[in-house]
Coordinates of C-alpha atoms in Angstrom, one line a residue:
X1 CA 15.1 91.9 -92.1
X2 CA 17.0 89.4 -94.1
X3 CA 19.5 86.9 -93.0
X4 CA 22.2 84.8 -94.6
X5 CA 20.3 81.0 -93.7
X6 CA 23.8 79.8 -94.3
X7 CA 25.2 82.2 -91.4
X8 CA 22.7 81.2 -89.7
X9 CA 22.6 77.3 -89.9
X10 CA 24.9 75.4 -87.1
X11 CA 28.2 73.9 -88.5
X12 CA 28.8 70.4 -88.1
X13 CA 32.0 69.5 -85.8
X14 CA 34.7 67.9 -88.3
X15 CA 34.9 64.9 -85.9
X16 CA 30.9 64.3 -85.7
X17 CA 29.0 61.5 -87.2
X18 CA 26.8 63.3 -89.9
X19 CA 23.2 61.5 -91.0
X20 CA 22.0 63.0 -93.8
X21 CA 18.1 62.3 -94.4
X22 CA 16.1 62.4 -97.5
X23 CA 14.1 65.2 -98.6
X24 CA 10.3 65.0 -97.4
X25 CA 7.5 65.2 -99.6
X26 CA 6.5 68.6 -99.4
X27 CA 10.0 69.5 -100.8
X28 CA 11.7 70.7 -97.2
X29 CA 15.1 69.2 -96.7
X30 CA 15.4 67.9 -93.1
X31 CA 18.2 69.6 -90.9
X32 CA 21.2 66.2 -90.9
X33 CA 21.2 65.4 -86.8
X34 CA 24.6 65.4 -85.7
X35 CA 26.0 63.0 -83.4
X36 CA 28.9 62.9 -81.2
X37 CA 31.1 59.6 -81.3
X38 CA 30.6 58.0 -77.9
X39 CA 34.0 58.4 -75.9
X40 CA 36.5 54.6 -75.8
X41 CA 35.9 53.3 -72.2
X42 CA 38.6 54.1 -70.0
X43 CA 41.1 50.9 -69.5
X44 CA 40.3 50.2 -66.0
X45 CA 36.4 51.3 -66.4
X46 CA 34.1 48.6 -64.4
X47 CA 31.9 46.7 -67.6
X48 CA 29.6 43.6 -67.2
X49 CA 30.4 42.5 -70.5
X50 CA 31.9 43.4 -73.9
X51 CA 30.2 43.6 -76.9
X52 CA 29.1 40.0 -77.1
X53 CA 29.7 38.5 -80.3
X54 CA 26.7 37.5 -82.7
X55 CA 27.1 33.5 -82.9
X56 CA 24.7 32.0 -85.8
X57 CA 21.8 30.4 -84.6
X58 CA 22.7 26.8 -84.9
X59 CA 25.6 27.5 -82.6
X60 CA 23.7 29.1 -79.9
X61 CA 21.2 26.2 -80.2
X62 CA 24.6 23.6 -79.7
X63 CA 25.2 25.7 -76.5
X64 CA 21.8 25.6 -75.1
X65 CA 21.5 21.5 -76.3
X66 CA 24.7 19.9 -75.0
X67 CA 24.1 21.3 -70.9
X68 CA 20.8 20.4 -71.3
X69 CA 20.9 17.1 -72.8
X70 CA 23.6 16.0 -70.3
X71 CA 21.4 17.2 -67.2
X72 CA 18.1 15.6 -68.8
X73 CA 20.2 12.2 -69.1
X74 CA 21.8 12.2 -65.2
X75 CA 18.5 13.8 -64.3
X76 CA 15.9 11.2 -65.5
X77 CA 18.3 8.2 -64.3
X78 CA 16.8 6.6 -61.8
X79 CA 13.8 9.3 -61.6
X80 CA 11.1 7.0 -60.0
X81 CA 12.9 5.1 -57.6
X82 CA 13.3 7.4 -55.1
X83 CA 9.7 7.7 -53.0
X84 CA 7.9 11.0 -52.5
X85 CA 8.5 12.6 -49.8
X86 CA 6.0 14.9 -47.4
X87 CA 6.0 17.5 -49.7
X88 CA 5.5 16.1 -52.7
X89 CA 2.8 14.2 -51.2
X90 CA 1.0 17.7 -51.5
X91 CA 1.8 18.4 -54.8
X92 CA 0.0 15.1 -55.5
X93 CA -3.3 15.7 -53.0
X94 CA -3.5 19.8 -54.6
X95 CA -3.1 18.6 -58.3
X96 CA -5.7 16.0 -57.7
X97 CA -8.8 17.9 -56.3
X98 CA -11.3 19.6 -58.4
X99 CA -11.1 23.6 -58.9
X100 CA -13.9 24.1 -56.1
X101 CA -11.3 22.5 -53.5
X102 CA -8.1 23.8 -54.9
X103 CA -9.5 27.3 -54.5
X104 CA -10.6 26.5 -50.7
X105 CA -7.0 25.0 -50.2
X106 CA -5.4 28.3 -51.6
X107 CA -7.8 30.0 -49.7
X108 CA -6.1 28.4 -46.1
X109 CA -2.5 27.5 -47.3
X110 CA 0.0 27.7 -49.6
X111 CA -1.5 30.7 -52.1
X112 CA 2.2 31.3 -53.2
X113 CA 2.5 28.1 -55.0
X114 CA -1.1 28.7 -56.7
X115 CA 0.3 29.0 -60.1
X116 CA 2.7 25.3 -59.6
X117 CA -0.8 23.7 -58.7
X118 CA -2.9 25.1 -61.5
X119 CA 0.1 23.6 -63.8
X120 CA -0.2 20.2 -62.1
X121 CA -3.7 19.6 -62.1
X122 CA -3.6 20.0 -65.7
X123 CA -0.7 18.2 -66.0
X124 CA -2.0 15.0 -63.7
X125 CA -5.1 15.0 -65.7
X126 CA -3.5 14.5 -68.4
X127 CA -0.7 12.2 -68.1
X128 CA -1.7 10.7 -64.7
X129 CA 0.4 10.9 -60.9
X130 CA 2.8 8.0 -61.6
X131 CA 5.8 9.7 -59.7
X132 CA 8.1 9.7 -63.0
X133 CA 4.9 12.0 -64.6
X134 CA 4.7 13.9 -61.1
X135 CA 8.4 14.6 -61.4
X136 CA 8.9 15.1 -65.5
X137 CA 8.0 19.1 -65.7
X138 CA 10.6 19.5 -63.1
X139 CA 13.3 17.3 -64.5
X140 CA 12.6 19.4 -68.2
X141 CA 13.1 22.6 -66.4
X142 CA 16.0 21.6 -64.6
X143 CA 17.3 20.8 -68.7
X144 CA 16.3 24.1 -69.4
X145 CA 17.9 26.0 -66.4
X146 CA 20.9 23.8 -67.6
X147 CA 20.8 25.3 -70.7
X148 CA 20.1 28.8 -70.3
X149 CA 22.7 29.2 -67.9
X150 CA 25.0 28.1 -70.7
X151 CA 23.2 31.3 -72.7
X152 CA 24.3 33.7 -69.6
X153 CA 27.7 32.4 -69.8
X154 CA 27.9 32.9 -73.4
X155 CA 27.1 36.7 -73.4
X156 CA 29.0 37.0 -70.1
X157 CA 32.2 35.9 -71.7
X158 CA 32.3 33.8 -74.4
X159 CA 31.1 30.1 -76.0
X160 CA 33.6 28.0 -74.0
X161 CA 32.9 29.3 -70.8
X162 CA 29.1 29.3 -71.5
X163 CA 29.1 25.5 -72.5
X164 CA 31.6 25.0 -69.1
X165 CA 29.0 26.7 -66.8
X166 CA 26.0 24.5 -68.3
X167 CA 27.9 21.2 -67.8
X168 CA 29.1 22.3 -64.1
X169 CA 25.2 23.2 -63.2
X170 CA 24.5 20.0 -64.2
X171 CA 26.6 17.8 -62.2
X172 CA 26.2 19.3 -58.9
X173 CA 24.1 16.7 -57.0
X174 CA 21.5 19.0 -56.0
X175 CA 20.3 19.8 -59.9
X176 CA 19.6 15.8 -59.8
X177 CA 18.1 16.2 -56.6
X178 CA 15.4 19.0 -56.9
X179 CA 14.8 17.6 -61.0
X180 CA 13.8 14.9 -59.6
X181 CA 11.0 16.3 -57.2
X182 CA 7.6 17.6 -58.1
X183 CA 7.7 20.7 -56.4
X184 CA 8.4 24.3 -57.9
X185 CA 11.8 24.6 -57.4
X186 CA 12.9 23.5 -61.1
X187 CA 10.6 25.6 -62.8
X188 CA 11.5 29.0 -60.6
X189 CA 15.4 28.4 -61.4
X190 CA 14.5 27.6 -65.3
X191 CA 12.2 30.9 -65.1
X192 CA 15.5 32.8 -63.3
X193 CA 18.1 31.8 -65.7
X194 CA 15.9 32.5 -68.6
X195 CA 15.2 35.8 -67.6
X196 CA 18.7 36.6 -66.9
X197 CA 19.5 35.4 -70.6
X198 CA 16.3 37.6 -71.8
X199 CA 17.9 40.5 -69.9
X200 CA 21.4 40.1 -71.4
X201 CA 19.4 40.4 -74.9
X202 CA 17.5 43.2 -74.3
X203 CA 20.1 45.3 -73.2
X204 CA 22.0 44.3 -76.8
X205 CA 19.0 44.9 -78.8
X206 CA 16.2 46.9 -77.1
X207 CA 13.1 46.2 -78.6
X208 CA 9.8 46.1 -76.3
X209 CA 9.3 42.4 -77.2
X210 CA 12.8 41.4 -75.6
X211 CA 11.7 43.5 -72.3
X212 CA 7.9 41.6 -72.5
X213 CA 10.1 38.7 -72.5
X214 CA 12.1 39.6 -69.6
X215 CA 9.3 40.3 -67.6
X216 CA 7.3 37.7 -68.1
X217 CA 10.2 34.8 -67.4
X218 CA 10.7 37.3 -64.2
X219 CA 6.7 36.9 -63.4
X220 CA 7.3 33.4 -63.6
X221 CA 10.0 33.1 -61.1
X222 CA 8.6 34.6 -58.5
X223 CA 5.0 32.6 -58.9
X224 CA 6.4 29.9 -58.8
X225 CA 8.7 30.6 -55.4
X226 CA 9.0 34.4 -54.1
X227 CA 12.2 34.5 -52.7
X228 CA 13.8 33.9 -56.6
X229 CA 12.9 37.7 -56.7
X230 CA 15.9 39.2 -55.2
X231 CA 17.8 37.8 -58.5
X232 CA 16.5 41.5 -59.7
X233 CA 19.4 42.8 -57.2
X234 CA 21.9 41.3 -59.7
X235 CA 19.8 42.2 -62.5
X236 CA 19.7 45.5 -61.5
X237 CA 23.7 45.6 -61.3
X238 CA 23.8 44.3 -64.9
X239 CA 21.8 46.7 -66.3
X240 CA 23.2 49.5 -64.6
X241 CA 27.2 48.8 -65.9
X242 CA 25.6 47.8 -69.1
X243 CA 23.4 51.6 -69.5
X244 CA 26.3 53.4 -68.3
X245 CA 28.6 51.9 -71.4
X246 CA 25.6 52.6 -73.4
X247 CA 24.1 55.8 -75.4
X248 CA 22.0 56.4 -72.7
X249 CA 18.8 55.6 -74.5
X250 CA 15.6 54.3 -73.6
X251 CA 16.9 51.4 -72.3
X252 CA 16.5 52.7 -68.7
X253 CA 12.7 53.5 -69.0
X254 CA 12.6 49.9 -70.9
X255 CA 13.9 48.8 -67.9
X256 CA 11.7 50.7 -65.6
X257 CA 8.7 49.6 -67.1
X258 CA 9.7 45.6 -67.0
X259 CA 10.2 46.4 -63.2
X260 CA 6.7 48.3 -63.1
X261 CA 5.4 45.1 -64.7
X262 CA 7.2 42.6 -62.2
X263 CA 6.6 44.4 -59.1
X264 CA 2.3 44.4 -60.5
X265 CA 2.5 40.9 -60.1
X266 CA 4.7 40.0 -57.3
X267 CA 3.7 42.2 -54.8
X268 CA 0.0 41.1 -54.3
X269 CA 1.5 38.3 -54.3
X270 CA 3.7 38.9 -51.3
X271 CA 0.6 40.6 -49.9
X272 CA -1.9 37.9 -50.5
X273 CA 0.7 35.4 -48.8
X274 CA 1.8 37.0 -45.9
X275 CA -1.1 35.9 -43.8
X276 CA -0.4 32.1 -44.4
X277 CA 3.3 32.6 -43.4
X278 CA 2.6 30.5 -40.1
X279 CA 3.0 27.5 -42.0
X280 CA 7.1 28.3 -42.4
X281 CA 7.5 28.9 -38.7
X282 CA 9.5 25.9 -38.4
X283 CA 12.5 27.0 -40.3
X284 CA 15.3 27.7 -38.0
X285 CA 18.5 29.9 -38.8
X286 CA 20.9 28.8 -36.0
X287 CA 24.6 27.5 -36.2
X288 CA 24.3 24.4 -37.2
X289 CA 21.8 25.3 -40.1
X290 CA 24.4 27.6 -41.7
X291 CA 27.2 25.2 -41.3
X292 CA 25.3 22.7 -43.2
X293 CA 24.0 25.1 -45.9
X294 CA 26.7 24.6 -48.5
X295 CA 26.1 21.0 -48.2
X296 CA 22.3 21.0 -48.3
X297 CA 22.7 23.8 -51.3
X298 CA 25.0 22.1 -53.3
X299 CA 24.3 18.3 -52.3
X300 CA 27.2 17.0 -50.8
X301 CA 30.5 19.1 -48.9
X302 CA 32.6 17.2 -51.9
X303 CA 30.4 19.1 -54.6
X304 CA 30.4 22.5 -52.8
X305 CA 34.4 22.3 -52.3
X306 CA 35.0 21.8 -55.8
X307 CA 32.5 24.2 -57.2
X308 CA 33.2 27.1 -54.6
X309 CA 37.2 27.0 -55.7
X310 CA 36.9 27.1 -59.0
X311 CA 34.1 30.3 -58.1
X312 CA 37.9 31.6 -55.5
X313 CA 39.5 31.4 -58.7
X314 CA 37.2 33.6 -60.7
X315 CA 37.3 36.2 -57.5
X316 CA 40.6 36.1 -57.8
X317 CA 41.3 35.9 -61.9
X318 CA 38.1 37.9 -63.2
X319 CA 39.2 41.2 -62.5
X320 CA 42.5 41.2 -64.2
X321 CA 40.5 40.5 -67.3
X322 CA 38.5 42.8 -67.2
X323 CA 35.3 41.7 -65.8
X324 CA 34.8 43.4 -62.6
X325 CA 31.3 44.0 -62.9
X326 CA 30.8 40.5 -64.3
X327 CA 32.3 39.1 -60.9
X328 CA 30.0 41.7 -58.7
X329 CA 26.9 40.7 -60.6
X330 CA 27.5 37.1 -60.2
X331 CA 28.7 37.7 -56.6
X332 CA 25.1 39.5 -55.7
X333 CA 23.3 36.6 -57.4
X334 CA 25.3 33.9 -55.4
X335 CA 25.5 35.2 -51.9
X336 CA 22.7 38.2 -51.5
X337 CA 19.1 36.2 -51.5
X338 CA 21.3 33.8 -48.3
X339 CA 22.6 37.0 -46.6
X340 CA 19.4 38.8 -47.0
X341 CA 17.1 36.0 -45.7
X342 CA 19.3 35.2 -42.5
X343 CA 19.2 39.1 -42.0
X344 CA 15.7 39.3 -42.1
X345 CA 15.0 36.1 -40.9
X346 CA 12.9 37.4 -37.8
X347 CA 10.7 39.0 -39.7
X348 CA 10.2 36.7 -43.0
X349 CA 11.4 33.1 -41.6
X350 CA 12.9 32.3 -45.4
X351 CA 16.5 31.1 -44.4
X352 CA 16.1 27.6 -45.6
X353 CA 18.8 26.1 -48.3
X354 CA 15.6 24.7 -51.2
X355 CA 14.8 28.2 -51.2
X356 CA 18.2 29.4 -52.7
X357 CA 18.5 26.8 -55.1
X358 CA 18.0 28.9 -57.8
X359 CA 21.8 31.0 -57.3
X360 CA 23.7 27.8 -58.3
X361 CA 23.2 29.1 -61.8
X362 CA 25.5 31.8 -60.4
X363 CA 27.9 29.4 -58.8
X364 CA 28.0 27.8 -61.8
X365 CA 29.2 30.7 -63.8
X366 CA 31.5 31.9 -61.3
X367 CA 33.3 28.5 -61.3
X368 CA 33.3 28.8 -65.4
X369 CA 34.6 32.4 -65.2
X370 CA 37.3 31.0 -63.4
X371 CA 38.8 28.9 -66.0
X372 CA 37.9 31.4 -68.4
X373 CA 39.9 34.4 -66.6
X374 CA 42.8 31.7 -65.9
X375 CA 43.1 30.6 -69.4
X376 CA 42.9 34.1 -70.6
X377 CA 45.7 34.8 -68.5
X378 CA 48.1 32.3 -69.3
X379 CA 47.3 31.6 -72.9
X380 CA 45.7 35.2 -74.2
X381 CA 43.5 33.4 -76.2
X382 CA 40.2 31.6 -75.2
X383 CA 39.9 28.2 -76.8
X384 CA 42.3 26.8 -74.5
X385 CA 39.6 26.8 -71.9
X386 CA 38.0 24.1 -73.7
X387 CA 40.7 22.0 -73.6
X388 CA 41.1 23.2 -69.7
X389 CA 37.8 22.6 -68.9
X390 CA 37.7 18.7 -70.3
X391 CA 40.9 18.1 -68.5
X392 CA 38.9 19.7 -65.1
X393 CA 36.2 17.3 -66.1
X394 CA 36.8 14.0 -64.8
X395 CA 37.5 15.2 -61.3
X396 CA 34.6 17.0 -61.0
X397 CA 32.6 14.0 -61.7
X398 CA 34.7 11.8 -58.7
X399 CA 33.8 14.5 -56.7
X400 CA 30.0 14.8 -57.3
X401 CA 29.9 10.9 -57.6
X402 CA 29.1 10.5 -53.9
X403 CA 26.4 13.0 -53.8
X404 CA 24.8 12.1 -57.2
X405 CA 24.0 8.5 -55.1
X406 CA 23.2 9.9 -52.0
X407 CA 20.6 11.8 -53.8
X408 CA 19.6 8.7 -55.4
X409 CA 18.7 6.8 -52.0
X410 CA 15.0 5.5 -52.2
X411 CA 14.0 7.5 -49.4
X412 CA 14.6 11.2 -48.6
X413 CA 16.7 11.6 -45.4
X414 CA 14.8 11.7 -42.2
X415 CA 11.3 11.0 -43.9
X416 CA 9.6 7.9 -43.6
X417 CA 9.1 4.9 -45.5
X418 CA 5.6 4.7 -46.5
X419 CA 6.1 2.6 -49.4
X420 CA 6.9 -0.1 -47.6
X421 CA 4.5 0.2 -45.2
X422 CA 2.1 0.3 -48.2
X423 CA 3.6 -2.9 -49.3
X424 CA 3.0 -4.6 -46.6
X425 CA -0.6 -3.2 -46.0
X426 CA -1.6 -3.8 -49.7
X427 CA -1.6 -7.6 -49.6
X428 CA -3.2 -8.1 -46.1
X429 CA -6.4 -6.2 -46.2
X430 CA -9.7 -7.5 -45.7
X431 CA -12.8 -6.4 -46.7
X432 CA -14.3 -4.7 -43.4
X433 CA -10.7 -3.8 -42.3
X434 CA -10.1 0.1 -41.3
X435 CA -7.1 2.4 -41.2
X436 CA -6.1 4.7 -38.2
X437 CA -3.0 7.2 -38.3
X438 CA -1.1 8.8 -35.5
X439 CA 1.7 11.0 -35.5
X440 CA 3.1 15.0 -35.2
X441 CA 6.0 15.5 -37.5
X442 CA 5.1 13.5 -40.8
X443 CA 1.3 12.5 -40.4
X444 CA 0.8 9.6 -42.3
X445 CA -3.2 9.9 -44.4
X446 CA -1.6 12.0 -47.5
X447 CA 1.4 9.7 -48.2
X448 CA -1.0 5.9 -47.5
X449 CA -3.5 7.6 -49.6
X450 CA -1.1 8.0 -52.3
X451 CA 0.6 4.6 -51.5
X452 CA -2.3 3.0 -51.5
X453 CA -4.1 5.0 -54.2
X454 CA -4.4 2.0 -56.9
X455 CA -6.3 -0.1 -54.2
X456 CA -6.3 -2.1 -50.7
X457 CA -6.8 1.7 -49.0
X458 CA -8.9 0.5 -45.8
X459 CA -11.8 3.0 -44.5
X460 CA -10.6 6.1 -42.6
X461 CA -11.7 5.0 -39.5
X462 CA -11.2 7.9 -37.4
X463 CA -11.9 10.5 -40.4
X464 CA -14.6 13.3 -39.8
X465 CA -14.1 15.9 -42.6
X466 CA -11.6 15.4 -45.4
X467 CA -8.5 17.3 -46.4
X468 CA -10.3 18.8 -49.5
X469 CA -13.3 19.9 -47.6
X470 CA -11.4 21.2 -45.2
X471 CA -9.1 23.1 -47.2
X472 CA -6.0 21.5 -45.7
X473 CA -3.5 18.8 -45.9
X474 CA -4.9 17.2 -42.7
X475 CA -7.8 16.3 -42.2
X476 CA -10.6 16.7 -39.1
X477 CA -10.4 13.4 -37.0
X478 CA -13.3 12.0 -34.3
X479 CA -13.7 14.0 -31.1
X480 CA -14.8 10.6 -29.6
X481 CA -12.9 7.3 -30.8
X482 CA -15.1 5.3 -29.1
X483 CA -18.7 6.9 -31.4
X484 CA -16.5 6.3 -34.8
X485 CA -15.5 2.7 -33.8
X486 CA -17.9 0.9 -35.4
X487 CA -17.8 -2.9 -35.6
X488 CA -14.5 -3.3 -37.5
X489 CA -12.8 -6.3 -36.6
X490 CA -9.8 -5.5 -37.4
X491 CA -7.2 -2.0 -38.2
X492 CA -4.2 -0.9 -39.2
X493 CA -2.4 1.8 -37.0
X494 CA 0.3 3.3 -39.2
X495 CA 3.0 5.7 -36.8
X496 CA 5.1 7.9 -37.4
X497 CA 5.9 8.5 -33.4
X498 CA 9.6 9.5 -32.7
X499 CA 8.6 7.6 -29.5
X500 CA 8.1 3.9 -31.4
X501 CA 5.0 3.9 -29.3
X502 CA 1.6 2.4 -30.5
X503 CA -0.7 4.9 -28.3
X504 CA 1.8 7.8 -28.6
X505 CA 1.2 11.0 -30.6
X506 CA -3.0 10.6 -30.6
X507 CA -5.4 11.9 -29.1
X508 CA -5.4 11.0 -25.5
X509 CA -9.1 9.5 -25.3
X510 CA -8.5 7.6 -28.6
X511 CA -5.1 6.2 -27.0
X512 CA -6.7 5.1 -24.1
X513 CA -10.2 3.6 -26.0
X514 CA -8.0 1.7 -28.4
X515 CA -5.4 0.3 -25.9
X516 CA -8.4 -0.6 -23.9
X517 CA -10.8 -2.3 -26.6
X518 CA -7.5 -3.3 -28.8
X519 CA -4.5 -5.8 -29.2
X520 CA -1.7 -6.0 -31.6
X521 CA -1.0 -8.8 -33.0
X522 CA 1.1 -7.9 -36.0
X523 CA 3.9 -5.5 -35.7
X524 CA 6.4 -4.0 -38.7
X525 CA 8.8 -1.4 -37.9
X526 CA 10.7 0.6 -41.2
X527 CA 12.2 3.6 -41.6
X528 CA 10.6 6.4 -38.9
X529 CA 7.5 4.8 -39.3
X530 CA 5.4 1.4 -37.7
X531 CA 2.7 -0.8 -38.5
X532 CA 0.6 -2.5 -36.2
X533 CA -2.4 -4.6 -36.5
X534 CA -5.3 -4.4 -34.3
X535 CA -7.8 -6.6 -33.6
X536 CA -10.7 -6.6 -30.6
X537 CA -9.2 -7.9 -26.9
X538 CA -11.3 -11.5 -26.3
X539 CA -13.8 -10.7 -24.0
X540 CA -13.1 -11.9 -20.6
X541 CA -15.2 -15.1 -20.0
X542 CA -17.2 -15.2 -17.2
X543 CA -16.8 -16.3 -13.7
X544 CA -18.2 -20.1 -13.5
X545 CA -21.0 -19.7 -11.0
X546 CA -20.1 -22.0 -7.5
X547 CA -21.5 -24.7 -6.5
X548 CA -24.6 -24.6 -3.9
X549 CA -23.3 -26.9 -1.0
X550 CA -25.6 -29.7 -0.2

């Protein structure tokens, strides 16, 4: 039966998007696919973002440079003065053992952080465990977080609030603080804002290396601290207002798969740690912890004041500007990881302020979109902000001032102040001298070993098995002070006893042997911790023999 092909063949709409293709090879002409214009959003219609606009290269390099410079230059100010402190003591004893010991220490502590150590002890190999080198791959992160957070504001809403949010991460105190530390916490924020920035770009363009990206910088975050995971909460907001603007395309199983390819990494790793999480049991989650959270987050009550009402004023301003899903997304990031550890703090025992360090990237943009929404408002245009945002500046720098010194102090709060108990250690030793250690909250062998690490270290008197055989941070001391004694003449008792007691906080046989055999003759008392100097009681001289009576 014959048919009319032109009957037969579906007329386009008049209002449709026609794409005519070119003939193939074997002479068939391909059927034009016929595409229906995607419907204007409605005016009220909830959208993370507009269309961000394309800015050449060079300009998006300016916006990632000037946040980041600035933070590099307050962060390395000053970047060795300040001691270590406990735990940076064990970044320096992990980064310095061999790969046999590190694995036996993963093995019994810490596992989490395996990826922060592996990076060390290359790093420390290589440049040495001076604490400026220690402390330089977190100050360069901190830059970078600086940086991309500027990217994130950029695509969020526009150059001048991207360049506002970089320079207000920067000069919260706590940015100085933690780039200034060599533990992981830089490097999971850095990882954090670059994947939100990676994620902003893959939703614009969706190519499979943008989501590879994505996914890797996400990998990253949570190896080098877990709880930086629950960011994907806010990521998942942003992708979701962005793919319901959208076509509707792949992006969603894109998006999937980067999850698939996060959650292969992270949980294993949640797994694999769950059995060491004993060694967080001291975190508490009472009152007086979450009254002094915005204060410990942001690094001083002046710096979270400032910073939390310019973030009021972008809850307040951002929806009339049409950036509802913006404020929601930022919300999620900012206040979701504290709400969800306090929540579940029976259970996971995560509610300490280090470990939400990396939302003041969010804080940051929400104090931005503030003065962005504001200026919008009042001037319809955006490049008033700038001009809004230098006039902000120098009060935001009087009110960080304080903090930015405090974080500067030369020893952390509450820790004690081994360096100068090194000091005066150092010049006093004598060959044959030894070194005992007592105390619960900060024992003292890490931090002299590192103290004393160029030289004048006395013998370990009371030292059985080491840290690194034992796959600890402490090591194994002397069931029996008086069989590890020896003949020293003299030792150094370095305490860091909340009692100020030389026999408190030891072993009770080794406090009695030692008071027993032992005087001190040298005492030096510094911050939470006390040197004394021990040398052998004279031995009683005997009883003259009397007289025989004639």
């Amino acid at each position: 039966m014959l048919t009319n092909e032109n009957a037969a063949r579906p007329r386009p709409r008049s209002d449709a998007v026609t794409e005519v293709l070119p003939r193939t090879t074997a002479g068939t002409v391909i059927m034009p696919r016929v595409t229906r214009p995607i419907p204007p959003a409605r005016e009220n219609a909830p959208t993370v973002v507009e269309r961000s606009v394309r800015y050449p290269s060079w300009q998006q390099a300016l916006i990632f440079l000037l946040p980041a410079s600035l933070t590099l230059a307050i962060g390395a100010r000053g970047i060795a003065d300040r001691q270590l402190w406990n735990d940076e003591y064990a970044t320096w004893h992990a980064a310095n053992l061999d790969w046999t010991e590190l694995s036996r220490l993963l093995d019994h502590v810490d596992r989490v952080l395996g990826l922060y150590y592996v990076l060390m002890h290359g790093w420390v190999s290589l440049v040495g465990d001076d604490p400026s080198m220690l402390r330089l791959p977190s100050l360069v992160a901190m830059s970078c977080a600086a940086g991309c957070t500027a990217l994130v504001g950029q695509r969020l809403f526009d150059w001048y609030a991207g360049l506002a949010a970089g320079v207000i991460f920067g000069l919260v105190p706590s940015v100085s603080r933690y780039a200034q530390e060599a533990r992981p916490y830089a490097l999971s924020i850095a990882a954090v804002t670059l994947g939100t920035a990676l994620l902003l770009v893959s939703l614009e363009r969706p190519r499979w290396p943008w989501w590879f990206a994505y996914s890797f910088s996400m990998v990253l975050a949570c190896a080098f601290h877990l709880v930086a995971g629950l960011v994907l909460a806010a990521h998942a907001i942003i992708f979701w207002l962005r793919y319901q603007r959208s076509e509707r395309d792949v992006r969603l199983w894109k998006y999937l798969g980067a999850l698939a390819l996060i959650a292969a990494v992270a949980l294993p790793l949640i797994h694999s740690g769950s059995d060491q999480s004993g060694s967080i049991h001291w975190i508490k989650a009472d009152g007086a912890t979450v009254v002094e959270l915005p204060e410990r987050l942001f690094g001083s009550y002046r710096a979270a004041a400032a910073v939390c009402a310019l973030g009021l004023l972008g809850l307040l301003a951002l929806p009339f500007v049409r950036r509802r899903g913006t404020l929601v997304a930022l919300l999620v990031w900012a206040l979701f990881p504290p709400l969800f550890t306090f929540v579940t703090f029976p259970l996971l025992h995560l509610f300490l302020y280090r470990y939400f360090l990396f939302t003041l990237p969010a804080w940051a943009l929400l104090a931005a979109g503030g003065l962005h929404a504001m200026t919008r408002l009042v001037f319809r245009r955006s490049w008033p902000q700038l001009l809004v945002a230098v006039a902000a500046l120098p009060g935001l720098i009087l009110l960080a001032l304080p903090g930015q010194r405090e974080v500067r102090e030369p020893v952390v709060e509450w820790e004690p102040d081994f360096r100068s108990a090194a000091r005066m250690i150092a010049p006093n030793v004598r060959p044959g001298d030894a070194i005992a250690y007592a105390g619960l909250a900060r024992p003292p062998r890490l931090a002299m070993a590192y103290e004393l690490r160029d030289g004048g270290l006395p013998a370990d008197i009371f030292l059985a098995r080491s840290p690194a055989e034992r796959g600890s941070f402490a090591g194994q001391e002397c069931d029996v002070a008086l069989s590890c004694l020896g003949d020293h003449k003299r030792i150094w008792l370095v305490s860091t006893s909340a009692r100020q007691q030389p026999w408190s906080e030891m072993p009770q046989d080794r406090a009695a042997t030692l008071s027993k055999l032992f005087q001190i003759v040298q005492e030096e008392r510094f911050q939470h911790v006390q040197v004394y100097l021990l040398v052998p009681k004279p031995k009683p001289k005997p009883k003259p023999k009397p007289k025989p009576k004639h």
